[in-house]
Amino acid sequence: MQFALTVPTLHDRAMQALHALALAPIAETLADRNSYGFREGRRCADALEQCFTVLSRTTSAPWVLEGDIRACFDEISHEWLLRHVPMDKQILQAWLKAGYWEKGPLFPTVAGTPQGGLISPWLSNLALDGMEAAVKAGTRSRDKVHFVR
């Protein structure tokens, strides 16, 4: 499946900005403690500082597992977002299912968030929050596992 960068209309950008303002405080209260991407007041340097802090301890694990979520924006489930994102479901569904034009025809969108839309980073963070707890729950040595996203 091929996905393209979307360029929302001015109206859609304005509406997404309004919904992002409403989602921001909710997303911040639900956010993983060590999540840094696409968050207000957090930068890549903050994530690197957290990595240094947890890896420089004498009790730290001697290895690092780095991961990349392939096609994260492209594969987020519409059904999951519609069930879990606290916003108007009709508007969210319209944005998610809007599709895209490429060389004439309109292609339907069946998964993922519209890259290029102001709301996409908020949706991806809401979808990824909880990953830190899940990773820690899956290990016997929780004090040795430090999750930085």
Coordinates of N, CA, C and O in Angstrom, one line a residue:
M1 N 0.8 -1.2 0.0 CA 0.0 0.0 0.0 C 0.9 1.2 0.0 O 1.9 1.3 0.7
Q2 N 0.6 2.2 -0.8 CA 1.4 3.4 -0.9 C 0.6 4.6 -0.3 O -0.5 4.7 -0.5
F3 N 1.4 5.4 0.5 CA 0.8 6.5 1.1 C 1.5 7.8 0.7 O 2.7 7.7 0.5
A4 N 0.8 8.9 0.6 CA 1.4 10.1 0.2 C 1.3 11.2 1.3 O 0.4 11.1 2.1
L5 N 2.2 12.1 1.2 CA 2.1 13.2 2.1 C 0.8 14.0 1.7 O 0.6 14.3 0.6
T6 N 0.0 14.3 2.7 CA -1.2 15.1 2.4 C -1.0 16.5 2.7 O -0.2 16.9 3.5
V7 N -1.7 17.3 2.0 CA -1.7 18.8 2.2 C -3.1 19.2 2.4 O -3.9 19.4 1.5
P8 N -3.5 19.3 3.7 CA -4.9 19.7 4.0 C -5.3 21.1 3.5 O -4.4 22.0 3.4
T9 N -6.5 21.3 3.2 CA -7.0 22.6 2.8 C -6.8 23.5 4.0 O -6.6 23.1 5.1
L10 N -6.9 24.8 3.7 CA -6.8 25.8 4.8 C -7.9 25.6 5.9 O -7.6 25.7 7.1
H11 N -9.1 25.3 5.5 CA -10.2 25.0 6.4 C -9.8 23.8 7.3 O -10.0 23.8 8.5
D12 N -9.3 22.7 6.7 CA -9.0 21.5 7.4 C -7.8 21.8 8.4 O -7.8 21.3 9.5
R13 N -6.8 22.6 7.9 CA -5.7 22.9 8.8 C -6.2 23.7 10.0 O -5.8 23.4 11.2
A14 N -7.1 24.6 9.8 CA -7.7 25.4 10.9 C -8.4 24.5 11.9 O -8.3 24.6 13.1
M15 N -9.3 23.6 11.3 CA -10.0 22.7 12.2 C -9.1 21.8 13.0 O -9.3 21.5 14.1
Q16 N -8.1 21.3 12.3 CA -7.1 20.4 13.0 C -6.4 21.1 14.1 O -6.1 20.6 15.2
A17 N -6.1 22.4 13.8 CA -5.4 23.2 14.9 C -6.3 23.4 16.1 O -5.8 23.2 17.2
L18 N -7.6 23.6 15.9 CA -8.5 23.7 17.0 C -8.6 22.4 17.8 O -8.6 22.4 19.0
H19 N -8.7 21.3 17.1 CA -8.8 20.0 17.7 C -7.5 19.7 18.4 O -7.6 19.1 19.5
A20 N -6.4 20.0 17.9 CA -5.1 19.8 18.5 C -5.0 20.6 19.8 O -4.5 20.0 20.8
L21 N -5.5 21.8 19.8 CA -5.5 22.6 21.0 C -6.3 21.9 22.1 O -6.0 21.9 23.3
A22 N -7.5 21.3 21.7 CA -8.3 20.7 22.7 C -7.7 19.3 23.2 O -7.9 18.9 24.3
L23 N -7.0 18.6 22.3 CA -6.4 17.3 22.6 C -5.2 17.5 23.4 O -4.8 16.6 24.2
A24 N -4.5 18.6 23.3 CA -3.1 18.7 23.9 C -3.2 18.4 25.4 O -2.4 17.6 25.9
P25 N -4.0 19.0 26.2 CA -4.0 18.7 27.7 C -4.4 17.3 28.0 O -3.8 16.7 28.9
I26 N -5.2 16.7 27.2 CA -5.6 15.3 27.4 C -4.4 14.4 27.1 O -4.0 13.5 27.8
A27 N -3.8 14.7 25.9 CA -2.6 13.9 25.5 C -1.5 14.0 26.5 O -0.8 13.0 26.7
E28 N -1.3 15.2 27.0 CA -0.2 15.3 28.0 C -0.4 14.6 29.3 O 0.5 14.1 29.9
T29 N -1.7 14.5 29.7 CA -1.9 13.7 30.9 C -1.8 12.2 30.7 O -1.5 11.4 31.6
L30 N -2.0 11.7 29.5 CA -1.9 10.3 29.1 C -0.6 9.9 28.7 O -0.3 8.7 28.5
A31 N 0.3 10.9 28.4 CA 1.6 10.6 27.7 C 2.5 9.7 28.6 O 2.5 9.9 29.8
D32 N 3.3 8.9 27.9 CA 4.3 8.1 28.6 C 5.3 9.2 29.2 O 5.6 10.2 28.5
R33 N 5.8 8.9 30.3 CA 6.7 9.8 31.0 C 8.0 10.1 30.2 O 8.4 11.2 30.2
N34 N 8.5 9.1 29.5 CA 9.7 9.3 28.7 C 9.4 9.4 27.2 O 10.2 8.9 26.4
S35 N 8.3 10.0 26.8 CA 8.0 10.2 25.4 C 8.4 11.7 25.1 O 8.0 12.6 25.8
Y36 N 9.1 11.8 24.0 CA 9.7 13.2 23.7 C 9.2 13.7 22.3 O 9.2 14.9 22.1
G37 N 8.9 12.8 21.4 CA 8.5 13.2 20.1 C 7.2 14.0 20.0 O 6.2 13.5 20.6
F38 N 7.2 15.1 19.2 CA 6.0 15.8 18.9 C 5.3 16.3 20.2 O 4.0 16.3 20.3
R39 N 6.0 16.6 21.2 CA 5.4 17.1 22.5 C 5.9 18.5 22.8 O 7.1 18.8 22.6
E40 N 5.0 19.3 23.2 CA 5.2 20.7 23.6 C 6.3 20.8 24.7 O 6.2 20.1 25.7
G41 N 7.3 21.6 24.4 CA 8.4 21.8 25.4 C 9.4 20.7 25.6 O 10.2 20.7 26.5
R42 N 9.3 19.7 24.7 CA 10.3 18.6 24.7 C 11.0 18.6 23.4 O 10.4 18.8 22.3
R43 N 12.3 18.2 23.4 CA 13.1 18.2 22.2 C 13.9 16.9 22.1 O 14.0 16.2 23.1
C44 N 14.5 16.7 21.0 CA 15.4 15.6 20.8 C 16.5 15.6 21.9 O 16.9 14.6 22.4
A45 N 17.0 16.8 22.2 CA 18.1 16.9 23.2 C 17.7 16.4 24.6 O 18.4 15.9 25.3
D46 N 16.4 16.6 24.9 CA 15.8 16.1 26.2 C 15.9 14.6 26.2 O 16.2 14.0 27.2
A47 N 15.5 14.0 25.1 CA 15.5 12.5 25.0 C 17.0 12.0 25.1 O 17.2 11.0 25.8
L48 N 17.9 12.7 24.5 CA 19.3 12.3 24.6 C 19.8 12.4 26.0 O 20.5 11.6 26.5
E49 N 19.4 13.5 26.7 CA 19.8 13.7 28.1 C 19.2 12.6 29.0 O 19.9 12.1 29.9
Q50 N 18.0 12.2 28.7 CA 17.4 11.1 29.5 C 18.1 9.8 29.3 O 18.4 9.0 30.2
C51 N 18.5 9.5 28.0 CA 19.3 8.3 27.7 C 20.6 8.4 28.5 O 21.0 7.4 29.1
F52 N 21.3 9.5 28.4 CA 22.6 9.6 29.1 C 22.4 9.4 30.6 O 23.2 8.6 31.3
T53 N 21.3 10.0 31.2 CA 21.1 9.8 32.6 C 20.9 8.4 33.0 O 21.5 7.9 34.0
V54 N 20.0 7.6 32.3 CA 19.7 6.3 32.7 C 20.9 5.3 32.3 O 21.0 4.3 33.0
L55 N 21.7 5.6 31.3 CA 22.7 4.7 30.9 C 24.0 4.9 31.7 O 24.9 4.1 31.6
S56 N 24.2 6.1 32.3 CA 25.4 6.4 33.0 C 25.5 5.8 34.4 O 26.5 5.9 35.1
R57 N 24.5 5.2 34.9 CA 24.4 4.7 36.3 C 25.3 3.4 36.3 O 25.3 2.6 35.3
T58 N 25.9 3.1 37.5 CA 26.7 1.9 37.6 C 25.8 0.7 37.6 O 26.2 -0.4 37.2
T59 N 24.5 0.8 37.9 CA 23.6 -0.3 37.9 C 22.9 -0.5 36.5 O 22.0 -1.4 36.4
S60 N 23.2 0.4 35.6 CA 22.5 0.3 34.3 C 22.9 -0.9 33.5 O 24.0 -1.5 33.7
A61 N 21.9 -1.4 32.7 CA 22.2 -2.5 31.9 C 23.3 -2.2 30.9 O 23.4 -1.0 30.5
P62 N 24.1 -3.1 30.5 CA 25.3 -2.8 29.6 C 24.9 -2.8 28.1 O 25.8 -2.7 27.3
W63 N 23.7 -2.8 27.8 CA 23.3 -2.7 26.4 C 22.1 -1.9 26.2 O 21.4 -1.5 27.1
V64 N 21.9 -1.5 24.9 CA 20.8 -0.7 24.5 C 20.1 -1.4 23.3 O 20.7 -1.9 22.4
L65 N 18.8 -1.4 23.4 CA 17.9 -1.9 22.3 C 17.3 -0.7 21.6 O 16.5 0.0 22.3
E66 N 17.6 -0.4 20.4 CA 17.0 0.7 19.7 C 16.0 0.2 18.7 O 16.3 -0.9 18.0
G67 N 14.9 0.8 18.5 CA 13.9 0.4 17.6 C 13.3 1.5 16.8 O 13.4 2.7 17.2
D68 N 12.7 1.1 15.7 CA 12.1 2.1 14.8 C 10.8 1.5 14.4 O 10.7 0.3 14.0
I69 N 9.7 2.2 14.6 CA 8.4 1.7 14.2 C 8.2 2.0 12.7 O 8.0 3.2 12.3
R70 N 8.4 1.0 11.9 CA 8.3 1.1 10.5 C 6.9 1.6 10.0 O 5.9 1.1 10.5
A71 N 6.8 2.6 9.2 CA 5.6 3.1 8.7 C 4.6 3.5 9.8 O 3.4 3.2 9.6
C72 N 5.0 4.0 10.9 CA 4.1 4.3 12.0 C 2.9 5.2 11.6 O 1.8 4.8 11.9
F73 N 3.1 6.3 10.9 CA 2.0 7.1 10.5 C 1.1 6.4 9.5 O -0.1 6.6 9.5
D74 N 1.7 5.5 8.7 CA 1.0 4.8 7.6 C 0.1 3.7 8.1 O -0.9 3.3 7.4
E75 N 0.4 3.1 9.2 CA -0.3 1.9 9.6 C -1.1 2.0 10.9 O -1.7 1.0 11.3
I76 N -1.3 3.1 11.5 CA -2.1 3.2 12.7 C -3.5 2.9 12.3 O -4.1 3.4 11.3
S77 N -4.2 2.1 13.1 CA -5.5 1.6 12.8 C -6.5 2.7 13.0 O -6.6 3.3 14.1
H78 N -7.4 2.9 12.0 CA -8.5 3.8 12.1 C -9.4 3.4 13.2 O -9.9 4.2 13.9
E79 N -9.7 2.1 13.2 CA -10.7 1.6 14.2 C -10.2 1.9 15.6 O -11.0 2.3 16.5
W80 N -8.9 1.7 15.9 CA -8.4 2.0 17.2 C -8.5 3.4 17.5 O -8.9 3.8 18.6
L81 N -8.1 4.3 16.6 CA -8.2 5.7 16.8 C -9.6 6.2 17.1 O -9.9 7.0 18.0
L82 N -10.5 5.7 16.3 CA -11.9 6.1 16.5 C -12.5 5.6 17.8 O -13.3 6.3 18.4
R83 N -12.0 4.5 18.4 CA -12.4 4.0 19.7 C -11.8 4.7 20.8 O -12.4 4.9 21.9
H84 N -10.5 5.2 20.7 CA -9.8 5.7 21.8 C -9.5 7.2 21.8 O -9.2 7.7 22.9
V85 N -9.5 7.9 20.7 CA -9.2 9.3 20.7 C -10.4 10.1 21.2 O -11.5 10.0 20.6
P86 N -10.3 10.9 22.3 CA -11.4 11.6 22.8 C -11.7 12.9 22.0 O -11.4 14.0 22.4
M87 N -12.4 12.7 20.9 CA -12.8 13.9 20.1 C -14.0 13.5 19.3 O -14.4 12.3 19.3
D88 N -14.6 14.4 18.6 CA -15.8 14.1 17.7 C -15.4 13.1 16.7 O -14.5 13.2 15.9
K89 N -16.1 11.9 16.8 CA -15.8 10.8 16.0 C -16.1 11.0 14.5 O -15.4 10.5 13.6
Q90 N -17.1 11.8 14.2 CA -17.4 12.1 12.8 C -16.3 12.9 12.1 O -15.9 12.6 11.0
I91 N -15.8 13.9 12.8 CA -14.8 14.7 12.2 C -13.5 13.9 12.1 O -12.8 13.9 11.1
L92 N -13.2 13.1 13.1 CA -12.0 12.3 13.1 C -12.1 11.3 11.9 O -11.1 11.1 11.1
Q93 N -13.2 10.6 11.8 CA -13.4 9.7 10.7 C -13.2 10.4 9.3 O -12.6 9.8 8.4
A94 N -13.8 11.5 9.2 CA -13.7 12.3 7.9 C -12.2 12.6 7.6 O -11.8 12.4 6.4
W95 N -11.4 13.0 8.6 CA -10.0 13.2 8.3 C -9.3 11.9 8.0 O -8.5 11.9 7.0
L96 N -9.6 10.9 8.7 CA -8.9 9.6 8.5 C -9.2 9.0 7.1 O -8.4 8.4 6.5
K97 N -10.4 9.1 6.7 CA -10.9 8.4 5.5 C -10.9 9.3 4.3 O -11.4 8.9 3.2
A98 N -10.4 10.5 4.4 CA -10.5 11.5 3.3 C -9.8 11.0 2.0 O -10.2 11.4 0.9
G99 N -8.8 10.2 2.1 CA -8.1 9.7 0.9 C -7.2 10.8 0.3 O -6.9 11.8 0.9
Y100 N -6.6 10.5 -0.8 CA -5.7 11.4 -1.5 C -5.8 11.3 -3.0 O -6.1 10.2 -3.5
W101 N -5.5 12.4 -3.7 CA -5.4 12.4 -5.1 C -4.0 12.2 -5.6 O -3.1 12.8 -5.0
E102 N -3.8 11.4 -6.6 CA -2.5 11.3 -7.2 C -2.7 11.0 -8.7 O -3.3 10.0 -9.1
K103 N -2.3 12.0 -9.5 CA -2.4 11.9 -11.0 C -3.8 11.6 -11.4 O -4.0 10.8 -12.3
G104 N -4.8 12.3 -10.8 CA -6.1 12.2 -11.2 C -7.1 11.5 -10.3 O -7.9 12.1 -9.7
P105 N -6.9 10.2 -10.1 CA -7.9 9.5 -9.3 C -7.8 9.7 -7.8 O -6.7 10.0 -7.3
L106 N -8.9 9.5 -7.1 CA -8.9 9.6 -5.6 C -8.7 8.2 -5.1 O -9.4 7.3 -5.4
F107 N -7.7 8.1 -4.2 CA -7.3 6.8 -3.6 C -7.9 6.8 -2.2 O -7.7 7.8 -1.4
P108 N -8.6 5.8 -1.8 CA -9.2 5.7 -0.4 C -8.1 5.5 0.6 O -7.0 5.0 0.3
T109 N -8.3 5.9 1.8 CA -7.4 5.7 2.9 C -8.0 4.7 3.8 O -9.1 4.9 4.4
V110 N -7.3 3.6 4.1 CA -7.8 2.5 4.9 C -7.1 2.4 6.3 O -7.6 1.8 7.2
A111 N -5.9 3.0 6.4 CA -5.2 3.0 7.6 C -4.3 4.2 7.7 O -4.0 4.8 6.7
G112 N -3.7 4.5 8.8 CA -2.8 5.5 9.0 C -3.4 6.9 9.2 O -4.6 7.1 9.1
T113 N -2.6 7.9 9.5 CA -3.0 9.2 9.7 C -2.5 10.1 8.6 O -1.5 9.8 8.0
P114 N -3.2 11.2 8.3 CA -2.8 12.0 7.2 C -1.5 12.8 7.5 O -1.5 13.7 8.2
Q115 N -0.4 12.3 6.9 CA 0.9 12.9 7.1 C 0.8 14.3 6.5 O 0.4 14.5 5.4
G116 N 1.3 15.3 7.3 CA 1.2 16.6 6.8 C 0.0 17.4 7.5 O 0.0 18.6 7.4
G117 N -0.8 16.6 8.1 CA -1.9 17.3 8.9 C -1.4 17.6 10.3 O -0.6 16.9 10.9
L118 N -1.9 18.7 10.8 CA -1.5 19.1 12.1 C -1.9 18.2 13.2 O -1.3 18.1 14.3
I119 N -3.0 17.4 13.0 CA -3.5 16.5 14.0 C -2.7 15.2 14.1 O -2.7 14.5 15.1
S120 N -2.0 14.8 13.0 CA -1.3 13.5 12.9 C -0.3 13.2 14.1 O -0.3 12.1 14.6
P121 N 0.6 14.2 14.5 CA 1.5 13.9 15.6 C 0.7 13.6 16.9 O 1.1 12.7 17.7
W122 N -0.4 14.3 17.1 CA -1.2 14.0 18.3 C -1.8 12.6 18.3 O -1.8 11.9 19.3
L123 N -2.3 12.3 17.1 CA -2.9 10.9 17.0 C -1.9 9.8 17.1 O -2.1 8.8 17.8
S124 N -0.7 10.0 16.6 CA 0.3 9.0 16.7 C 0.8 8.9 18.2 O 1.0 7.8 18.7
N125 N 1.0 10.0 18.9 CA 1.4 9.9 20.3 C 0.3 9.2 21.1 O 0.6 8.4 22.0
L126 N -1.0 9.5 20.9 CA -2.1 8.9 21.6 C -2.1 7.4 21.3 O -2.3 6.6 22.2
A127 N -1.7 7.0 20.1 CA -1.7 5.6 19.8 C -0.5 4.9 20.4 O -0.6 3.7 20.8
L128 N 0.6 5.6 20.6 CA 1.8 5.0 21.1 C 1.9 5.0 22.6 O 2.7 4.3 23.2
D129 N 1.2 5.9 23.3 CA 1.3 6.0 24.7 C 0.8 4.7 25.3 O -0.2 4.1 24.9
G130 N 1.5 4.3 26.4 CA 1.2 3.0 27.0 C 2.3 2.0 26.6 O 2.4 0.9 27.3
M131 N 3.1 2.3 25.6 CA 4.1 1.4 25.2 C 5.2 1.3 26.3 O 5.7 0.2 26.5
E132 N 5.5 2.4 27.0 CA 6.5 2.3 28.0 C 6.1 1.3 29.1 O 6.9 0.5 29.5
A133 N 4.9 1.4 29.6 CA 4.4 0.5 30.6 C 4.4 -1.0 30.1 O 4.7 -1.9 30.8
A134 N 4.0 -1.2 28.8 CA 3.9 -2.5 28.3 C 5.3 -3.1 28.2 O 5.5 -4.3 28.5
V135 N 6.3 -2.3 27.8 CA 7.7 -2.9 27.7 C 8.2 -3.2 29.1 O 8.8 -4.3 29.3
K136 N 7.9 -2.4 30.1 CA 8.4 -2.7 31.4 C 7.7 -3.9 32.0 O 8.2 -4.6 32.8
A137 N 6.4 -4.0 31.7 CA 5.6 -5.1 32.2 C 6.1 -6.5 31.7 O 5.9 -7.5 32.3
G138 N 6.8 -6.4 30.5 CA 7.2 -7.6 29.9 C 8.6 -8.1 30.3 O 9.2 -9.0 29.7
T139 N 9.1 -7.5 31.4 CA 10.5 -7.9 31.8 C 10.5 -8.2 33.3 O 9.7 -7.8 34.1
R140 N 11.4 -9.1 33.7 CA 11.6 -9.4 35.2 C 12.4 -8.3 35.9 O 12.2 -8.1 37.1
S141 N 13.3 -7.6 35.2 CA 14.1 -6.6 35.8 C 13.7 -5.2 35.4 O 14.4 -4.5 34.7
R142 N 12.5 -4.8 36.0 CA 12.0 -3.5 35.6 C 12.9 -2.3 35.9 O 12.9 -1.3 35.2
D143 N 13.7 -2.5 37.0 CA 14.7 -1.4 37.3 C 15.8 -1.3 36.3 O 16.5 -0.3 36.2
K144 N 16.0 -2.3 35.5 CA 17.1 -2.3 34.5 C 16.5 -1.8 33.1 O 17.3 -1.6 32.2
V145 N 15.2 -1.7 33.0 CA 14.6 -1.3 31.7 C 14.3 0.2 31.7 O 13.5 0.6 32.6
H146 N 14.8 0.9 30.8 CA 14.5 2.3 30.7 C 14.0 2.6 29.3 O 14.7 2.2 28.3
F147 N 12.9 3.1 29.2 CA 12.2 3.3 27.8 C 12.2 4.8 27.5 O 11.7 5.6 28.3
V148 N 12.8 5.2 26.4 CA 12.8 6.6 26.0 C 12.3 6.6 24.5 O 12.9 5.9 23.6
R149 N 11.2 7.3 24.3 CA 10.6 7.4 23.0 C 10.6 8.8 22.5 O 10.1 9.7 23.2

